[in-house]
Tab-separated table of N, CA and C in Angstrom:
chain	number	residue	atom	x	y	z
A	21	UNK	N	15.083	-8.245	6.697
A	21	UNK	CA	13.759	-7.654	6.600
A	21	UNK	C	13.123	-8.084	5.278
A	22	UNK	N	11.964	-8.840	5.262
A	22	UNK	CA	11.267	-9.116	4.140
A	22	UNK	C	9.575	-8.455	4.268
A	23	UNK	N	9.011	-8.275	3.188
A	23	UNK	CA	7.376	-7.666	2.482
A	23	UNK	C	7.289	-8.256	1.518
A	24	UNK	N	6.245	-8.907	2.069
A	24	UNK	CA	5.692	-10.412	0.816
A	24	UNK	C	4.314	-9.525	0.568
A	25	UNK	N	4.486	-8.817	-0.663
A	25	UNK	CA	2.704	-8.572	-1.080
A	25	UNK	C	2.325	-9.373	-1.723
A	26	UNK	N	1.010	-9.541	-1.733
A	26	UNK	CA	0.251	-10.820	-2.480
A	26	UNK	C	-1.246	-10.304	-2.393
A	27	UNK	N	-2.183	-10.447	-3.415
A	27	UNK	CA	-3.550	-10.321	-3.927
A	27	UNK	C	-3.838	-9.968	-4.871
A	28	UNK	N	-2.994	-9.430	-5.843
A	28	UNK	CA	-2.957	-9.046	-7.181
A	28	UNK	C	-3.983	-9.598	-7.610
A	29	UNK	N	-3.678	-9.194	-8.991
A	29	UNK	CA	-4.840	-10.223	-9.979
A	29	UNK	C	-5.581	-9.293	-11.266
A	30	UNK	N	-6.498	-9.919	-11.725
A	30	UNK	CA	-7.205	-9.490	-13.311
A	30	UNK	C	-9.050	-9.252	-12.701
A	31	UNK	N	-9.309	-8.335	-13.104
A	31	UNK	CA	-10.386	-8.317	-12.584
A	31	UNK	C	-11.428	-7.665	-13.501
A	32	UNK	N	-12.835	-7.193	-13.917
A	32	UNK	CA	-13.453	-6.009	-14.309
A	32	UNK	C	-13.330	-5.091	-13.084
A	33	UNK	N	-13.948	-4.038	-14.261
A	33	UNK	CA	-14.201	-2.240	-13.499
A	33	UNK	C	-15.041	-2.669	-12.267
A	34	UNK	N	-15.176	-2.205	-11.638
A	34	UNK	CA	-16.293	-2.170	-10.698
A	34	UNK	C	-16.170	-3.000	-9.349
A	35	UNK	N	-15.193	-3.807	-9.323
A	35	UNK	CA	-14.777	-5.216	-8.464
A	35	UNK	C	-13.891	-4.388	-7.819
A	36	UNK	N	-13.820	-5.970	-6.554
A	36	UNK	CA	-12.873	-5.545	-5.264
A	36	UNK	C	-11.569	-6.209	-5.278
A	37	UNK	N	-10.212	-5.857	-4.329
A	37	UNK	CA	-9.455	-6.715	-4.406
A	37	UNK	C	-9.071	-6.374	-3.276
A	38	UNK	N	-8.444	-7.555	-2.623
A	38	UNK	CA	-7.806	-6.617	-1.170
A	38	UNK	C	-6.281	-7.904	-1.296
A	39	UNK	N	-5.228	-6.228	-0.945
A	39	UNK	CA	-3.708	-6.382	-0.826
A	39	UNK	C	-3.288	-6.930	-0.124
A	40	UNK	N	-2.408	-7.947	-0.023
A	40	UNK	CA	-1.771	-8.145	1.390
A	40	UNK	C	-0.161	-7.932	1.694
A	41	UNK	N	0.276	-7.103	2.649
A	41	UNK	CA	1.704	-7.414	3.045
A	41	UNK	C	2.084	-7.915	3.866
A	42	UNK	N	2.878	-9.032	4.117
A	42	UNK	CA	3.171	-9.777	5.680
A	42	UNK	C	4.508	-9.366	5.184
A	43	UNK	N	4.994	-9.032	7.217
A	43	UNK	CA	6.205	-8.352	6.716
A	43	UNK	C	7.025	-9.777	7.924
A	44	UNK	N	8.332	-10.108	8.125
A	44	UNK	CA	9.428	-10.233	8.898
A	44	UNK	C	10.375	-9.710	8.797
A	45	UNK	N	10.884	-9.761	10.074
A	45	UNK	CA	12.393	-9.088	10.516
A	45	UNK	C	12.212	-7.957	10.804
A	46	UNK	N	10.805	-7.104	10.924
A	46	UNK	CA	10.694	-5.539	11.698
A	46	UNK	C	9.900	-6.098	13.124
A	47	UNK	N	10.562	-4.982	13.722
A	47	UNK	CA	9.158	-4.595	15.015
A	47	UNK	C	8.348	-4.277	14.069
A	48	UNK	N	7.118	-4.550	14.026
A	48	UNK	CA	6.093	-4.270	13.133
A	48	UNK	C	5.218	-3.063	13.734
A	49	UNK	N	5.434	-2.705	15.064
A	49	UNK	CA	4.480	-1.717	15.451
A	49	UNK	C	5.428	-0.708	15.644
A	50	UNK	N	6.633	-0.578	15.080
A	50	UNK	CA	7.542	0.376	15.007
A	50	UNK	C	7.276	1.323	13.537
A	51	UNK	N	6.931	0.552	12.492
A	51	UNK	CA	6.789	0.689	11.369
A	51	UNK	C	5.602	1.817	10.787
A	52	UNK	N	5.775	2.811	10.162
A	52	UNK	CA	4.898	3.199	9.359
A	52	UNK	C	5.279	2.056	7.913
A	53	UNK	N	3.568	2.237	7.751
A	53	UNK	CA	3.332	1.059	6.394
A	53	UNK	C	2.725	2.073	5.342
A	54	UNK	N	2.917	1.902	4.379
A	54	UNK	CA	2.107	2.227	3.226
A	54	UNK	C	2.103	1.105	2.132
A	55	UNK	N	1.481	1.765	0.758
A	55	UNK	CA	1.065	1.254	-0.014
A	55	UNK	C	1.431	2.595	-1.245
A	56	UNK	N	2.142	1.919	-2.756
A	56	UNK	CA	2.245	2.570	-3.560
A	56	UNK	C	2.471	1.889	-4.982
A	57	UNK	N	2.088	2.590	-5.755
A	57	UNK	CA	1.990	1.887	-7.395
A	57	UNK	C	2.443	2.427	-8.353
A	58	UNK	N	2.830	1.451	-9.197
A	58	UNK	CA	3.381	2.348	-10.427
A	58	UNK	C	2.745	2.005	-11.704
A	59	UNK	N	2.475	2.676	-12.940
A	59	UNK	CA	1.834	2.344	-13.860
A	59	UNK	C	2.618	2.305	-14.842
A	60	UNK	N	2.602	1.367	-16.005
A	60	UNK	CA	3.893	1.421	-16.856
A	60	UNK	C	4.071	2.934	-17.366
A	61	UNK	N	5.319	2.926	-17.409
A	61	UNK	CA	5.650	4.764	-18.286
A	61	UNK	C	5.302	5.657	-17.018
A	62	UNK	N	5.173	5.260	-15.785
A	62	UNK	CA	5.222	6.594	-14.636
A	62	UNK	C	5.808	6.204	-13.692
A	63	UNK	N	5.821	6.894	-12.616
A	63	UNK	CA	6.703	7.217	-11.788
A	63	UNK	C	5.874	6.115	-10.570
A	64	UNK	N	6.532	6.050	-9.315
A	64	UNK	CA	5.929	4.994	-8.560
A	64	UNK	C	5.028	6.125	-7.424
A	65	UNK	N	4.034	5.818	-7.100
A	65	UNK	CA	3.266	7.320	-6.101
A	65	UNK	C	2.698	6.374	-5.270
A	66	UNK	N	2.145	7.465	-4.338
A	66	UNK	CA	1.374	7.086	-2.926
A	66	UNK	C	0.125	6.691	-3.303
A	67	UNK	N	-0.306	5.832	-2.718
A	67	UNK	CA	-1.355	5.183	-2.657
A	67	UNK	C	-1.861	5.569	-1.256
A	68	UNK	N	-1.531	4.876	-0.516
A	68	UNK	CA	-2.166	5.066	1.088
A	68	UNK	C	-1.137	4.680	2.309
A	69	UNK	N	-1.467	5.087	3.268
A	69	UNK	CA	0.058	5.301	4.608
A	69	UNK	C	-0.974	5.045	5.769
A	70	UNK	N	-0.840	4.223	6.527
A	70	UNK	CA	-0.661	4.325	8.178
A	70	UNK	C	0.064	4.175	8.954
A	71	UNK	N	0.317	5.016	10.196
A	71	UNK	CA	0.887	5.358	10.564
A	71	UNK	C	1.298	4.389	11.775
A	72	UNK	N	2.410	4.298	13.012
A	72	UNK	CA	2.796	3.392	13.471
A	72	UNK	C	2.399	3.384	14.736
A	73	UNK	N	1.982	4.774	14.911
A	73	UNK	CA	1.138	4.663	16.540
A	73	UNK	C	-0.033	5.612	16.522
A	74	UNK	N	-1.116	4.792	17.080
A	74	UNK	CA	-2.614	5.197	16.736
A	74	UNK	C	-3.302	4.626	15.201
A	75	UNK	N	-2.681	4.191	14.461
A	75	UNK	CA	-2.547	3.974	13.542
A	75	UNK	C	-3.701	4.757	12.111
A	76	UNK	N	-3.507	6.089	12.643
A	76	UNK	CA	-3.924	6.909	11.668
A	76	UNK	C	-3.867	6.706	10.225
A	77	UNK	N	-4.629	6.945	8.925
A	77	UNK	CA	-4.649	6.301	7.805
A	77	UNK	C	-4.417	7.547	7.156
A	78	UNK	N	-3.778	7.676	5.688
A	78	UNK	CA	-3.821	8.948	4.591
A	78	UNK	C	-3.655	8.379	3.477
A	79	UNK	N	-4.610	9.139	2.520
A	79	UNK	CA	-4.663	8.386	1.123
A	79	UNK	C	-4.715	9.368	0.187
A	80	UNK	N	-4.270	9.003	-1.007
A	80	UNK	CA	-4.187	10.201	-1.939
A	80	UNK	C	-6.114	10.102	-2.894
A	81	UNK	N	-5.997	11.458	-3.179
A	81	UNK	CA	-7.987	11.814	-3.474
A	81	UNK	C	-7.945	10.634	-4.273
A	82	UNK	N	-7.566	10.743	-5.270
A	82	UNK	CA	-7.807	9.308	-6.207
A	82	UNK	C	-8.266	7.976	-5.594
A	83	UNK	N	-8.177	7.674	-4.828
A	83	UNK	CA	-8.498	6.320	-3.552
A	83	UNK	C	-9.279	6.453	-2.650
A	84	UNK	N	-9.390	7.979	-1.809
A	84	UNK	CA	-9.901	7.826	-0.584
A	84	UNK	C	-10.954	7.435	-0.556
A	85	UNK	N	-11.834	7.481	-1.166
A	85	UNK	CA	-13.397	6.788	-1.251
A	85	UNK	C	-13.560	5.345	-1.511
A	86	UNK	N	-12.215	4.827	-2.157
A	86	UNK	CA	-12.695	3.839	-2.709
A	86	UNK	C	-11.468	2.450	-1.697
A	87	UNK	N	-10.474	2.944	-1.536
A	87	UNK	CA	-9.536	2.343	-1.099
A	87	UNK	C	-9.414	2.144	0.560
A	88	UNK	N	-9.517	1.722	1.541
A	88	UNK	CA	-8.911	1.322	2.875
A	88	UNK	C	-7.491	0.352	3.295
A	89	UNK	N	-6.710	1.310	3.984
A	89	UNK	CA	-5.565	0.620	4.314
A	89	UNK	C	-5.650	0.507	5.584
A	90	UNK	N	-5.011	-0.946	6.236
A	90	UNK	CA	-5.346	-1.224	7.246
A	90	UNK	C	-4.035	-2.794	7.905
A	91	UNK	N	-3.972	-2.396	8.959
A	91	UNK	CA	-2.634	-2.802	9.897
A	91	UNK	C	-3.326	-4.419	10.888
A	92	UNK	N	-2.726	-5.568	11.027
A	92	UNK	CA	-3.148	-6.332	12.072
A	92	UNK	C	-1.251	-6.586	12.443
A	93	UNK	N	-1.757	-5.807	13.683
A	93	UNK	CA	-0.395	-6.595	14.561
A	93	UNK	C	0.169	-7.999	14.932
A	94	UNK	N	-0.572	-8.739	15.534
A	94	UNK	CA	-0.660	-10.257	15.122
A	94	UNK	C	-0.168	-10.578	14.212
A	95	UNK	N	-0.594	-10.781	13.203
A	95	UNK	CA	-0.034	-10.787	11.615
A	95	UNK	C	1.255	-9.593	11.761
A	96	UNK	N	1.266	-9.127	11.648
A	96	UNK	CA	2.107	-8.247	11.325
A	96	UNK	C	2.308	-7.807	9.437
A	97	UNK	N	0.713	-7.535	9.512
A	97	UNK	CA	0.560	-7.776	7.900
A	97	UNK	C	-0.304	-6.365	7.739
A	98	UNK	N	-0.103	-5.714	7.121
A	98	UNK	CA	-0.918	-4.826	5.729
A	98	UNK	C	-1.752	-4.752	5.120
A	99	UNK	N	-2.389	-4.013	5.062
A	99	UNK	CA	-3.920	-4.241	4.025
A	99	UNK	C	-4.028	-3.521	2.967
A	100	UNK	N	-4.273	-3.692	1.951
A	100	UNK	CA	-5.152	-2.479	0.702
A	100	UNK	C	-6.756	-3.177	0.748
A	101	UNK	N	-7.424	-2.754	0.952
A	101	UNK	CA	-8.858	-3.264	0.686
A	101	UNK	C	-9.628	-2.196	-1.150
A	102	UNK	N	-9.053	-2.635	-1.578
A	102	UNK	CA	-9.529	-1.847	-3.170
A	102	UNK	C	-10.867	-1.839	-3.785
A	103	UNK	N	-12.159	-1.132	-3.460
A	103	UNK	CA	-13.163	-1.233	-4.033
A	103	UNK	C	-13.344	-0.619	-5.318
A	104	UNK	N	-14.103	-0.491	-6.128
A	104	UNK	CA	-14.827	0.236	-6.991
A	104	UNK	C	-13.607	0.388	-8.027
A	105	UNK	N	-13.031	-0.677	-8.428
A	105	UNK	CA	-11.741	-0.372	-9.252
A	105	UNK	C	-11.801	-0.152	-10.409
A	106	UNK	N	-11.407	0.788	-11.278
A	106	UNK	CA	-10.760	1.113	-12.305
A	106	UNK	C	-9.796	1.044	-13.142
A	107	UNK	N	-10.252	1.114	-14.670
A	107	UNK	CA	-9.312	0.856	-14.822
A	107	UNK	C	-7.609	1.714	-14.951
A	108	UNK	N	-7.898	2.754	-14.749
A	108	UNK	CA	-7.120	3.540	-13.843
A	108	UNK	C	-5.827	2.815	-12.640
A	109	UNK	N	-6.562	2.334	-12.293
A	109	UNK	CA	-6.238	1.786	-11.027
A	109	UNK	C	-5.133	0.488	-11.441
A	110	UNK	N	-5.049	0.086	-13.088
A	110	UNK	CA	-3.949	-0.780	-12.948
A	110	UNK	C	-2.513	-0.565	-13.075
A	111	UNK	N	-1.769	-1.392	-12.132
A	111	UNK	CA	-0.543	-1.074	-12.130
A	111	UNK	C	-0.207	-2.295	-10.885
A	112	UNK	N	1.310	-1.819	-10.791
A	112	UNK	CA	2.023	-3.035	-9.991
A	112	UNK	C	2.041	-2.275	-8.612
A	113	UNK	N	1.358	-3.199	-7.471
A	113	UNK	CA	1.428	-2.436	-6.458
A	113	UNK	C	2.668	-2.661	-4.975
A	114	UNK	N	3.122	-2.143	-4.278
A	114	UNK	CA	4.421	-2.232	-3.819
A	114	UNK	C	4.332	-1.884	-2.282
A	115	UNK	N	4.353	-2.750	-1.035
A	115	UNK	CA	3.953	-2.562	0.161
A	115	UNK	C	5.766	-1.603	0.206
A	116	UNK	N	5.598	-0.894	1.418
A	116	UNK	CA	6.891	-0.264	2.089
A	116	UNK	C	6.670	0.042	3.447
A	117	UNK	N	8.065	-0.032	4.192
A	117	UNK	CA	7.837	-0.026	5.794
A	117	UNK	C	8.615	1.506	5.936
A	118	UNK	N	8.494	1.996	6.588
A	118	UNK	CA	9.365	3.400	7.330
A	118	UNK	C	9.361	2.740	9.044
A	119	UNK	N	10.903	3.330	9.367
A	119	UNK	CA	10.630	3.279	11.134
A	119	UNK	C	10.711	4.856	11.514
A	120	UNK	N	10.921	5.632	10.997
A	120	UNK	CA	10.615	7.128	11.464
A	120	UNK	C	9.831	7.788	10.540
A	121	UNK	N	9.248	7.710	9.986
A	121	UNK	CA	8.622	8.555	8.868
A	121	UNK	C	7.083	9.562	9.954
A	122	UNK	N	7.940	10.525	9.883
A	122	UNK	CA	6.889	11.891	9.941
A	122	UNK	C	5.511	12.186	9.253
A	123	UNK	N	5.084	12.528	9.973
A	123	UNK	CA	3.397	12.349	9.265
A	123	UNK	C	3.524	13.463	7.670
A	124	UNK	N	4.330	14.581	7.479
A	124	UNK	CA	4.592	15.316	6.712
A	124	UNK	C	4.955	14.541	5.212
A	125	UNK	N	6.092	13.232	5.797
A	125	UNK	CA	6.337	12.495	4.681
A	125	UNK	C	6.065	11.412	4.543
A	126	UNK	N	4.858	10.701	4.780
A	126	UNK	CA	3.759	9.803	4.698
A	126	UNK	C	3.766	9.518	3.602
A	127	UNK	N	3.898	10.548	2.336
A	127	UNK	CA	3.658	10.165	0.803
A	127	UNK	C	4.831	9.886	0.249
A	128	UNK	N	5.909	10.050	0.672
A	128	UNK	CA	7.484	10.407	0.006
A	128	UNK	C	7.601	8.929	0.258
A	129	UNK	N	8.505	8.879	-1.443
A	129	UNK	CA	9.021	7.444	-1.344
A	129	UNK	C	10.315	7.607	-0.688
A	130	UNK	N	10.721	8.455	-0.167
A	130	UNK	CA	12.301	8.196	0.541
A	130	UNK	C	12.106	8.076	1.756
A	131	UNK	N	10.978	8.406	2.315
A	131	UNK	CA	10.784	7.839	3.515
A	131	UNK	C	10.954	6.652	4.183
A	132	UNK	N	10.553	5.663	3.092
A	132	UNK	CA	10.346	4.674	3.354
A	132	UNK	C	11.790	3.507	3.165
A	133	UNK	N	12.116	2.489	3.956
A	133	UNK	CA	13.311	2.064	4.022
A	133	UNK	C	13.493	0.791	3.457
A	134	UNK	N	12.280	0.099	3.297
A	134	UNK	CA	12.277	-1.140	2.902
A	134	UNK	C	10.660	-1.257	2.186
A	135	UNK	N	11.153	-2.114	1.309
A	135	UNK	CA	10.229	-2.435	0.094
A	135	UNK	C	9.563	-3.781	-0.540
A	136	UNK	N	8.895	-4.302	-0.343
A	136	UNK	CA	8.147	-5.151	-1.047
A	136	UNK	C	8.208	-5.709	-2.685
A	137	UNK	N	8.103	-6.434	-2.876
A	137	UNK	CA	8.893	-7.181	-4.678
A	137	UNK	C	7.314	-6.711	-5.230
A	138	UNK	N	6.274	-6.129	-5.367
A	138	UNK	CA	5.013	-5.614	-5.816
A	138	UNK	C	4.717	-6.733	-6.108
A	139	UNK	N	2.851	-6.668	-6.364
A	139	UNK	CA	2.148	-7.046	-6.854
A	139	UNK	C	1.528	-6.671	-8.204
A	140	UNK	N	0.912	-7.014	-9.232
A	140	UNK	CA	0.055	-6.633	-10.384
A	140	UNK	C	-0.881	-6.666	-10.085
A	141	UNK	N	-1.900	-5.823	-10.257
A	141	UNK	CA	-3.337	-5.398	-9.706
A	141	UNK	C	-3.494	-4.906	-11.802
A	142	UNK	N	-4.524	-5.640	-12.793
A	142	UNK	CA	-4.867	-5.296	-13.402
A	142	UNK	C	-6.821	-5.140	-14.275
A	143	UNK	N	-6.980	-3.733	-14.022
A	143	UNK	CA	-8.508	-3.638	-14.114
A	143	UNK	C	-8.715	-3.448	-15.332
A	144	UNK	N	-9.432	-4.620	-16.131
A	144	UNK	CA	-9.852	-4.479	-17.435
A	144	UNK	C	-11.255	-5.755	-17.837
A	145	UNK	N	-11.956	-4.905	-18.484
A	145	UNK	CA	-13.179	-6.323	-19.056
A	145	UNK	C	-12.785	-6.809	-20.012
């Protein structure tokens, strides 16, 4: 099982970036996907989760306005679509797959079974 994220990058405040995870070696429509980051000196948190059937989306307040996560089966790839970024918002970001994850633990990193080598997403002028 591999999660290749890729879109990182250096950007100003105010700009877009959009994430990518292509995953192999899952059923991919088995998978809950998310998205999560860590900032140096903290802990790694939820970013955003969809889910593996219907593909319902959840994002933590900090994002929901600004952030869209989003699934192509085909691909079998992942999205962060990151608008209106901050600099808040930098840190290394880290795709993850779940094959049972409960809508309850959508945010929990133990949910999730497999992990992505992150990306750097850094917002500064």
């Amino acid at each position: 099982v591999q999660l290749q994220a890729s879109g990182g990058g250096l950007v100003p405040p105010g700009d877009s970036l959009r994430l990518s995870c292509a995953t192999s070696g899952v059923t991919f429509t088995r998978y809950t996907m998310a998205w999560f980051r860590q900032a140096p000196g903290e802990e790694r948190a939820f970013v955003a989760g969809i889910l593996r059937s219907g593909g319902a989306t959840y994002s933590t307040d900090s994002v929901k306005s600004r952030f869209t996560i989003s699934r192509d089966g085909a691909k079998k790839t992942v999205y962060l679509q990151m608008n209106t970024l901050r600099p808040e918002d930098t840190a290394v970001y880290y795709c993850a797959a779940g094959p049972s994850v409960i809508l309850s633990n959508v945010p929990s990193r133990s949910a999730y079974a497999y992990w992505g080598q992150g990306t750097l997403v850094t917002v500064s002028s």
